[in-house]
Short mmCIF file of C-alpha atoms and ligand atoms in Angstrom, two decimals:
data_model
loop_
_atom_site.label_atom_id
_atom_site.label_comp_id
_atom_site.label_asym_id
_atom_site.label_seq_id
_atom_site.Cartn_x
_atom_site.Cartn_y
_atom_site.Cartn_z
CA MET P 5 -3.57 48.36 62.04
CA SER P 6 -1.05 45.57 62.69
CA LYS P 7 -1.43 42.37 60.68
CA GLU P 8 -2.20 40.27 63.78
CA LYS P 9 -5.33 42.27 64.55
CA VAL P 10 -6.95 41.76 61.16
CA ARG P 11 -9.63 39.08 61.35
CA PRO P 12 -8.69 36.19 59.06
CA ARG P 13 -11.02 35.82 56.07
CA ILE P 14 -11.73 32.22 55.19
CA LEU P 15 -13.87 30.76 52.43
CA ILE P 16 -15.39 27.33 53.07
CA ILE P 17 -16.20 25.35 49.94
CA TYR P 18 -18.64 22.62 50.90
CA THR P 19 -18.70 19.82 48.35
CA GLY P 20 -20.51 17.17 50.46
CA GLY P 21 -19.33 13.97 52.14
CA THR P 22 -20.17 12.33 55.45
CA ILE P 23 -19.37 15.48 57.42
CA GLY P 24 -22.60 17.13 56.26
CA MET P 25 -24.75 14.05 55.78
CA ILE P 26 -27.94 13.17 57.61
CA GLU P 27 -29.92 9.95 57.74
CA ASN P 28 -32.67 9.55 55.19
CA PRO P 29 -35.66 8.63 57.41
CA LYS P 30 -37.04 6.23 54.78
CA THR P 31 -33.96 4.36 53.58
CA LYS P 32 -31.85 4.92 56.74
CA GLY P 33 -28.92 5.59 54.40
CA LEU P 34 -26.73 8.70 54.82
CA GLN P 35 -27.22 11.44 52.25
CA PRO P 36 -25.59 14.85 51.76
CA PHE P 37 -27.37 17.81 53.35
CA ASP P 38 -26.94 21.54 53.02
CA PHE P 39 -24.37 23.80 54.59
CA SER P 40 -26.64 25.56 57.08
CA HIS P 41 -27.27 22.20 58.80
CA LEU P 42 -23.54 21.70 59.10
CA ILE P 43 -22.79 25.11 60.55
CA ASP P 44 -25.78 24.96 62.94
CA ASN P 45 -24.10 21.93 64.46
CA VAL P 46 -20.81 23.74 65.14
CA PRO P 47 -21.75 26.90 67.08
CA LYS P 48 -18.16 27.00 68.40
CA ILE P 49 -17.02 28.35 65.04
CA LYS P 50 -18.09 31.81 66.20
CA MET P 51 -15.48 31.64 69.00
CA LEU P 52 -12.74 31.70 66.36
CA ASN P 53 -13.67 35.28 65.51
CA TYR P 54 -12.90 34.87 61.81
CA ASP P 55 -14.81 36.27 58.85
CA ILE P 56 -16.13 33.09 57.25
CA ASP P 57 -18.10 32.83 54.03
CA ASN P 58 -19.21 29.71 52.26
CA ILE P 59 -20.01 28.39 48.83
CA GLN P 60 -21.64 25.01 48.44
CA PHE P 61 -22.00 22.47 45.68
CA ASP P 62 -25.61 22.32 44.57
CA PRO P 63 -26.42 19.58 45.36
CA PRO P 64 -23.63 18.47 47.74
CA ILE P 65 -22.24 15.12 46.64
CA ASP P 66 -20.92 11.88 48.05
CA SER P 67 -17.26 12.02 47.02
CA SER P 68 -17.58 8.71 45.15
CA ASN P 69 -19.25 10.89 42.52
CA MET P 70 -16.31 13.32 42.34
CA SER P 71 -15.21 14.03 38.78
CA ILE P 72 -12.87 16.22 36.74
CA LYS P 73 -15.76 18.66 36.30
CA HIS P 74 -16.03 19.05 40.09
CA TRP P 75 -12.25 19.51 40.49
CA SER P 76 -12.40 22.27 37.94
CA GLN P 77 -15.36 23.84 39.78
CA ILE P 78 -13.36 23.88 43.03
CA ALA P 79 -10.22 25.27 41.33
CA ARG P 80 -12.19 28.02 39.58
CA THR P 81 -13.99 28.94 42.81
CA ILE P 82 -10.61 29.37 44.51
CA GLU P 83 -9.33 31.44 41.58
CA GLU P 84 -12.38 33.74 41.56
CA ASN P 85 -12.11 34.34 45.30
CA TYR P 86 -8.34 34.19 45.66
CA ASP P 87 -7.69 37.86 46.44
CA ASN P 88 -10.57 38.20 48.88
CA TYR P 89 -9.58 35.47 51.33
CA ASP P 90 -6.59 34.50 53.44
CA GLY P 91 -7.31 30.81 53.13
CA PHE P 92 -9.70 28.17 51.85
CA VAL P 93 -11.24 25.16 53.59
CA ILE P 94 -12.76 22.46 51.41
CA LEU P 95 -15.24 20.10 53.03
CA HIS P 96 -15.12 16.85 51.13
CA GLY P 97 -16.04 13.19 51.47
CA THR P 98 -13.18 11.01 52.59
CA ASP P 99 -13.46 8.37 49.86
CA THR P 100 -11.81 10.38 47.09
CA MET P 101 -10.31 13.16 49.20
CA ALA P 102 -6.71 12.13 48.45
CA TYR P 103 -7.44 12.23 44.70
CA THR P 104 -8.96 15.72 44.93
CA ALA P 105 -6.07 16.93 47.10
CA SER P 106 -3.56 15.56 44.57
CA ALA P 107 -5.44 16.94 41.56
CA LEU P 108 -5.78 20.42 43.07
CA SER P 109 -2.08 20.54 43.92
CA PHE P 110 -1.32 20.29 40.17
CA MET P 111 -4.22 22.49 39.05
CA LEU P 112 -3.37 25.42 41.35
CA GLU P 113 0.05 26.56 40.14
CA ASN P 114 1.91 29.19 42.22
CA LEU P 115 -0.47 28.71 45.14
CA ASN P 116 0.68 30.80 48.09
CA LYS P 117 -2.38 30.56 50.32
CA PRO P 118 -3.65 27.58 52.34
CA VAL P 119 -6.13 25.22 50.72
CA ILE P 120 -7.06 22.85 53.54
CA ILE P 121 -9.27 19.85 52.79
CA THR P 122 -11.13 18.05 55.54
CA GLY P 123 -14.18 15.92 56.21
CA SER P 124 -15.12 13.33 58.77
CA GLN P 125 -15.87 9.69 59.42
CA LEU P 126 -19.07 10.46 61.37
CA PRO P 127 -21.63 13.09 60.35
CA ILE P 128 -21.34 16.38 62.19
CA GLY P 129 -24.79 15.97 63.74
CA GLU P 130 -23.74 12.79 65.60
CA VAL P 131 -22.70 12.90 69.24
CA ARG P 132 -19.26 11.31 68.71
CA THR P 133 -18.53 13.14 65.48
CA ASP P 134 -14.97 13.85 64.46
CA GLY P 135 -16.28 16.48 62.06
CA GLU P 136 -16.48 19.35 64.53
CA GLU P 137 -12.83 19.07 65.56
CA ASN P 138 -11.63 18.55 62.00
CA LEU P 139 -13.55 21.58 60.74
CA ILE P 140 -12.37 23.88 63.53
CA THR P 141 -8.73 22.77 63.20
CA ALA P 142 -8.86 23.14 59.41
CA LEU P 143 -10.12 26.71 59.85
CA GLN P 144 -7.31 27.44 62.31
CA VAL P 145 -4.69 26.06 59.91
CA ALA P 146 -6.16 28.09 57.06
CA ALA P 147 -5.87 31.23 59.20
CA GLU P 148 -2.39 30.55 60.61
CA ARG P 149 0.37 33.07 59.87
CA ASP P 150 4.11 32.75 60.33
CA SER P 151 6.35 35.22 62.15
CA ARG P 152 6.47 37.46 59.05
CA GLY P 153 2.69 37.59 58.87
CA GLU P 154 2.56 35.35 55.80
CA ALA P 155 0.38 32.28 55.41
CA MET P 156 1.95 29.38 57.30
CA VAL P 157 0.71 26.81 54.76
CA LYS P 158 1.04 27.75 51.10
CA GLU P 159 -0.13 24.54 49.55
CA VAL P 160 -2.98 22.04 49.29
CA ALA P 161 -3.11 19.94 52.46
CA ILE P 162 -5.41 17.48 54.18
CA LEU P 163 -6.26 18.03 57.80
CA PHE P 164 -7.63 14.92 59.45
CA GLU P 165 -7.65 14.14 63.19
CA ASN P 166 -3.96 14.31 64.31
CA HIS P 167 -2.34 14.97 60.95
CA LEU P 168 -1.83 17.86 58.59
CA ILE P 169 -0.39 16.25 55.47
CA ARG P 170 0.58 17.37 52.00
CA GLY P 171 -2.38 16.77 49.69
CA ASN P 172 -0.42 15.01 46.99
CA ARG P 173 1.32 12.74 49.53
CA SER P 174 -1.89 11.58 51.17
CA SER P 175 -3.84 8.33 51.03
CA LYS P 176 -6.98 7.18 52.78
CA VAL P 177 -5.82 4.28 54.93
CA SER P 178 -8.86 3.46 57.04
CA ALA P 179 -12.58 3.16 56.43
CA ASP P 180 -13.45 3.56 60.09
CA ASN P 181 -10.54 4.97 62.10
CA PHE P 182 -10.70 8.68 62.93
CA ASN P 183 -7.07 8.89 61.81
CA ALA P 184 -8.07 7.94 58.29
CA PHE P 185 -5.34 9.64 56.25
CA MET P 186 -1.62 9.14 56.15
CA SER P 187 1.42 10.37 54.31
CA THR P 188 3.71 7.37 54.44
CA ASN P 189 6.58 8.64 52.30
CA TYR P 190 6.78 12.24 53.46
CA PRO P 191 6.72 13.85 56.92
CA ASP P 192 3.54 15.47 58.23
CA LEU P 193 3.26 19.22 57.66
CA ALA P 194 2.03 19.56 61.22
CA ARG P 195 1.20 17.36 64.16
CA VAL P 196 -2.15 18.10 65.72
CA GLY P 197 -2.40 17.40 69.44
CA LEU P 198 -2.80 19.86 72.29
CA ASP P 199 -1.09 22.31 69.95
CA ILE P 200 -0.71 22.46 66.21
CA THR P 201 3.04 22.01 65.75
CA TYR P 202 4.15 22.94 62.24
CA ASN P 203 7.07 21.22 60.57
CA ASP P 204 8.74 24.11 58.82
CA ASP P 205 11.23 21.88 56.99
CA ALA P 206 8.39 19.88 55.42
CA LEU P 207 6.24 22.82 54.29
CA LEU P 208 6.56 24.29 50.79
CA HIS P 209 8.08 27.76 50.82
CA ASP P 210 7.38 29.46 47.52
CA THR P 211 8.74 32.97 47.79
CA SER P 212 8.36 33.80 44.11
CA ASN P 213 4.99 35.54 44.53
CA ARG P 214 3.94 34.67 41.00
CA PRO P 215 0.22 35.01 40.30
CA LEU P 216 -2.00 31.96 40.77
CA MET P 217 -2.51 30.02 37.54
CA VAL P 218 -5.35 27.54 37.33
CA HIS P 219 -5.07 24.57 34.96
CA ASP P 220 -8.45 22.96 34.83
CA THR P 221 -8.11 20.77 31.78
CA MET P 222 -7.45 17.28 33.06
CA ASP P 223 -7.26 14.48 30.49
CA PRO P 224 -9.23 11.38 31.56
CA SER P 225 -7.41 9.04 29.14
CA VAL P 226 -5.50 7.29 31.94
CA MET P 227 -6.04 4.16 34.00
CA PHE P 228 -4.65 1.92 36.73
CA ILE P 229 -3.52 -1.63 36.06
CA VAL P 230 -3.05 -3.48 39.34
CA LEU P 231 -0.84 -6.57 39.18
CA HIS P 232 -1.86 -9.76 40.93
CA PRO P 233 -0.61 -13.32 40.72
CA GLY P 234 -2.74 -15.18 38.21
CA MET P 235 -3.17 -12.24 35.82
CA SER P 236 -3.28 -13.56 32.24
CA ARG P 237 -1.59 -12.26 29.10
CA SER P 238 -4.98 -11.78 27.46
CA THR P 239 -6.28 -9.64 30.34
CA LEU P 240 -3.13 -7.52 30.27
CA GLU P 241 -3.30 -7.13 26.49
CA TYR P 242 -6.99 -6.29 26.63
CA LEU P 243 -6.36 -3.54 29.21
CA LEU P 244 -3.38 -2.13 27.32
CA HIS P 245 -5.54 -1.87 24.19
CA THR P 246 -8.27 0.13 25.91
CA PRO P 247 -9.45 2.55 23.20
CA GLY P 248 -8.09 6.08 23.62
CA ILE P 249 -5.82 5.27 26.55
CA LYS P 250 -2.68 7.43 26.76
CA GLY P 251 -1.27 6.65 30.19
CA VAL P 252 -1.21 3.73 32.62
CA VAL P 253 -0.25 3.73 36.28
CA LEU P 254 1.03 0.19 36.78
CA LYS P 255 0.66 -0.86 40.40
CA THR P 256 3.50 -3.31 40.88
CA TYR P 257 4.78 -5.42 43.78
CA GLY P 258 7.21 -4.28 46.49
CA ALA P 259 10.04 -2.13 45.18
CA GLY P 260 8.45 -1.95 41.71
CA ASN P 261 8.64 -5.60 40.70
CA SER P 262 6.54 -7.48 38.16
CA PRO P 263 6.50 -10.89 36.46
CA SER P 264 9.61 -11.40 34.33
CA GLY P 265 8.06 -13.78 31.75
CA ARG P 266 7.58 -12.76 28.14
CA TRP P 267 3.79 -13.10 28.56
CA PHE P 268 4.10 -9.94 30.65
CA THR P 269 7.05 -7.98 29.26
CA GLU P 270 6.05 -8.26 25.58
CA PRO P 271 2.62 -6.58 25.90
CA ILE P 272 4.18 -3.90 28.12
CA LYS P 273 6.96 -3.19 25.61
CA ASP P 274 4.43 -3.15 22.79
CA ALA P 275 2.27 -0.60 24.65
CA VAL P 276 5.27 1.67 25.27
CA GLU P 277 6.17 1.41 21.57
CA ARG P 278 2.60 2.43 20.69
CA GLY P 279 3.19 5.64 22.71
CA ILE P 280 1.37 4.67 25.91
CA VAL P 281 3.14 6.14 28.93
CA ILE P 282 3.46 3.58 31.73
CA LEU P 283 4.40 4.67 35.24
CA ASN P 284 5.60 2.10 37.79
CA VAL P 285 4.11 2.71 41.26
CA THR P 286 4.28 0.28 44.15
CA GLN P 287 1.17 -1.35 45.63
CA CYS P 288 2.79 -1.02 49.07
CA VAL P 289 1.50 1.77 51.29
CA ASN P 290 5.03 2.81 52.14
CA GLY P 291 8.34 2.82 50.27
CA ALA P 292 9.43 3.46 46.73
CA VAL P 293 10.05 1.88 43.37
CA ASN P 294 13.67 0.92 42.89
CA SER P 295 14.02 -0.62 39.44
CA ASN P 296 17.66 -1.57 40.01
CA LEU P 297 17.05 -3.72 43.06
CA TYR P 298 15.70 -6.89 41.40
CA GLU P 299 15.83 -8.35 37.89
CA THR P 300 12.02 -8.30 37.92
CA GLY P 301 11.98 -4.51 38.34
CA ASN P 302 14.80 -3.98 35.90
CA ALA P 303 12.87 -5.73 33.15
CA LEU P 304 10.17 -3.06 33.36
CA ALA P 305 12.70 -0.25 33.11
CA LYS P 306 14.23 -1.94 30.06
CA ALA P 307 10.77 -2.11 28.48
CA GLY P 308 10.52 1.70 28.77
CA VAL P 309 8.37 1.87 31.91
CA ILE P 310 9.07 4.97 34.02
CA SER P 311 9.76 4.74 37.73
CA GLY P 312 7.31 6.64 39.92
CA ASN P 313 9.76 6.42 42.82
CA ASP P 314 7.81 7.25 46.02
CA ILE P 315 4.72 8.88 44.48
CA THR P 316 1.28 7.78 45.72
CA SER P 317 -1.17 6.15 43.31
CA GLU P 318 -3.52 9.11 43.77
CA ALA P 319 -0.84 11.63 42.86
CA ALA P 320 0.41 9.46 39.98
CA ILE P 321 -2.93 9.18 38.20
CA THR P 322 -3.87 12.85 38.69
CA LYS P 323 -0.40 14.00 37.60
CA MET P 324 -0.86 12.06 34.36
CA MET P 325 -4.30 13.64 33.84
CA TYR P 326 -2.75 17.05 34.42
CA LEU P 327 0.24 16.54 32.09
CA PHE P 328 -1.84 15.09 29.24
CA GLY P 329 -4.40 17.84 29.93
CA LYS P 330 -1.73 20.39 29.08
CA GLY P 331 -1.57 18.85 25.62
CA MET P 332 1.85 17.26 26.10
CA THR P 333 3.15 14.47 23.89
CA SER P 334 3.95 11.06 25.39
CA SER P 335 7.65 11.83 25.60
CA GLN P 336 6.99 15.18 27.32
CA VAL P 337 4.67 13.47 29.81
CA ALA P 338 7.33 10.80 30.42
CA LYS P 339 9.89 13.53 31.11
CA TYR P 340 7.73 15.43 33.61
CA LEU P 341 6.64 12.27 35.39
CA GLN P 342 10.26 11.92 36.50
CA ARG P 343 10.32 15.46 37.90
CA ASP P 344 8.86 16.76 41.11
CA ILE P 345 6.33 19.47 40.23
CA CYS P 346 4.82 20.48 43.56
CA GLY P 347 6.24 18.23 46.26
CA GLU P 348 4.52 15.02 45.13
CA MET P 349 7.66 12.87 44.83
CA THR P 350 11.27 12.68 45.82
CA GLU P 351 13.20 13.38 42.66
CA LYS P 352 16.03 11.00 41.83
CA ARG P 353 19.26 12.90 41.22
N1 LIG J 8 -18.94 8.16 51.07
C1 LIG J 8 -18.49 9.32 51.81
C2 LIG J 8 -17.84 10.27 50.82
O1 LIG J 8 -16.71 10.06 50.46
C3 LIG J 8 -17.54 8.89 52.87
C4 LIG J 8 -17.02 10.00 53.75
O2 LIG J 8 -17.21 11.16 53.55
O3 LIG J 8 -16.36 9.65 54.74
O4 LIG J 8 -18.46 11.21 50.40
#
């Protein structure tokens, strides 16, 4: 039988989120509901003529409750079912979707099948839901093959409304727009309109065919410090002395700039000397850290802070969890933070 005639086999992993929520009649708040409710609301799925199975979180969760334990559950589910399916669709709440997409991109090494994450802004049972379209398109992307009959997408990606974007380049940019996710520093993997137009140059092409390796030990000893005018030395020092902390993603201004006074640079330098890895990531939604542009950025580099270049905050924090989770020392983590592992940043040459 030719490859085209084989029905694609897709596994849906339903974790929860608005897409499957229904209104609690008493509180009127939205709460996660089970998978059968979700599928009953999308009878069109049958028209795809795919073999679709599902596994659901028990209970499904609002993604604000997503944790390392859940990431590991998703990664292990993919590993256990890897050989039996052509692709995987993860239904997930939008709030932490970009973190999960980033985390999974590091956890699933040598991935050569599609892992497409989607959800919706309105529950699938609602008349104007975006969930039906997102789910159907995600299934189509997960089933898509290239001219050689291989999976078109061999990476973790988010499908949302008009965009298919690399998971570790994504950020949630709107709490109410249907186009809620964007990749501001990297081109879309596909544009979704009348057709799904893939951007072959942007997609990862791993031809090594190495077996999937799952790394599910993520180290939680990391944190964000977000700069703002008015921050005091004592606050900064307090944060940098958080017990057990190994890594900090420092969210700086513009092209990676920060205050140049000693009240700021001394505690930062001290933290680096104590072995805390500090990664400089811009607060801006678009653009990169360029430590050579201004004196204020240069001071951070001199203090031993590493430039995150154009990495997203979501990818930065999960990459640190992944690297420390592998048992690396601070200097090893610092080295790998400057390297692109799976398409999450543009490497400086
Ligand atoms: N609070 C929901 C969640 O992230 C929001 C959503 O799915 O859009 O689970």
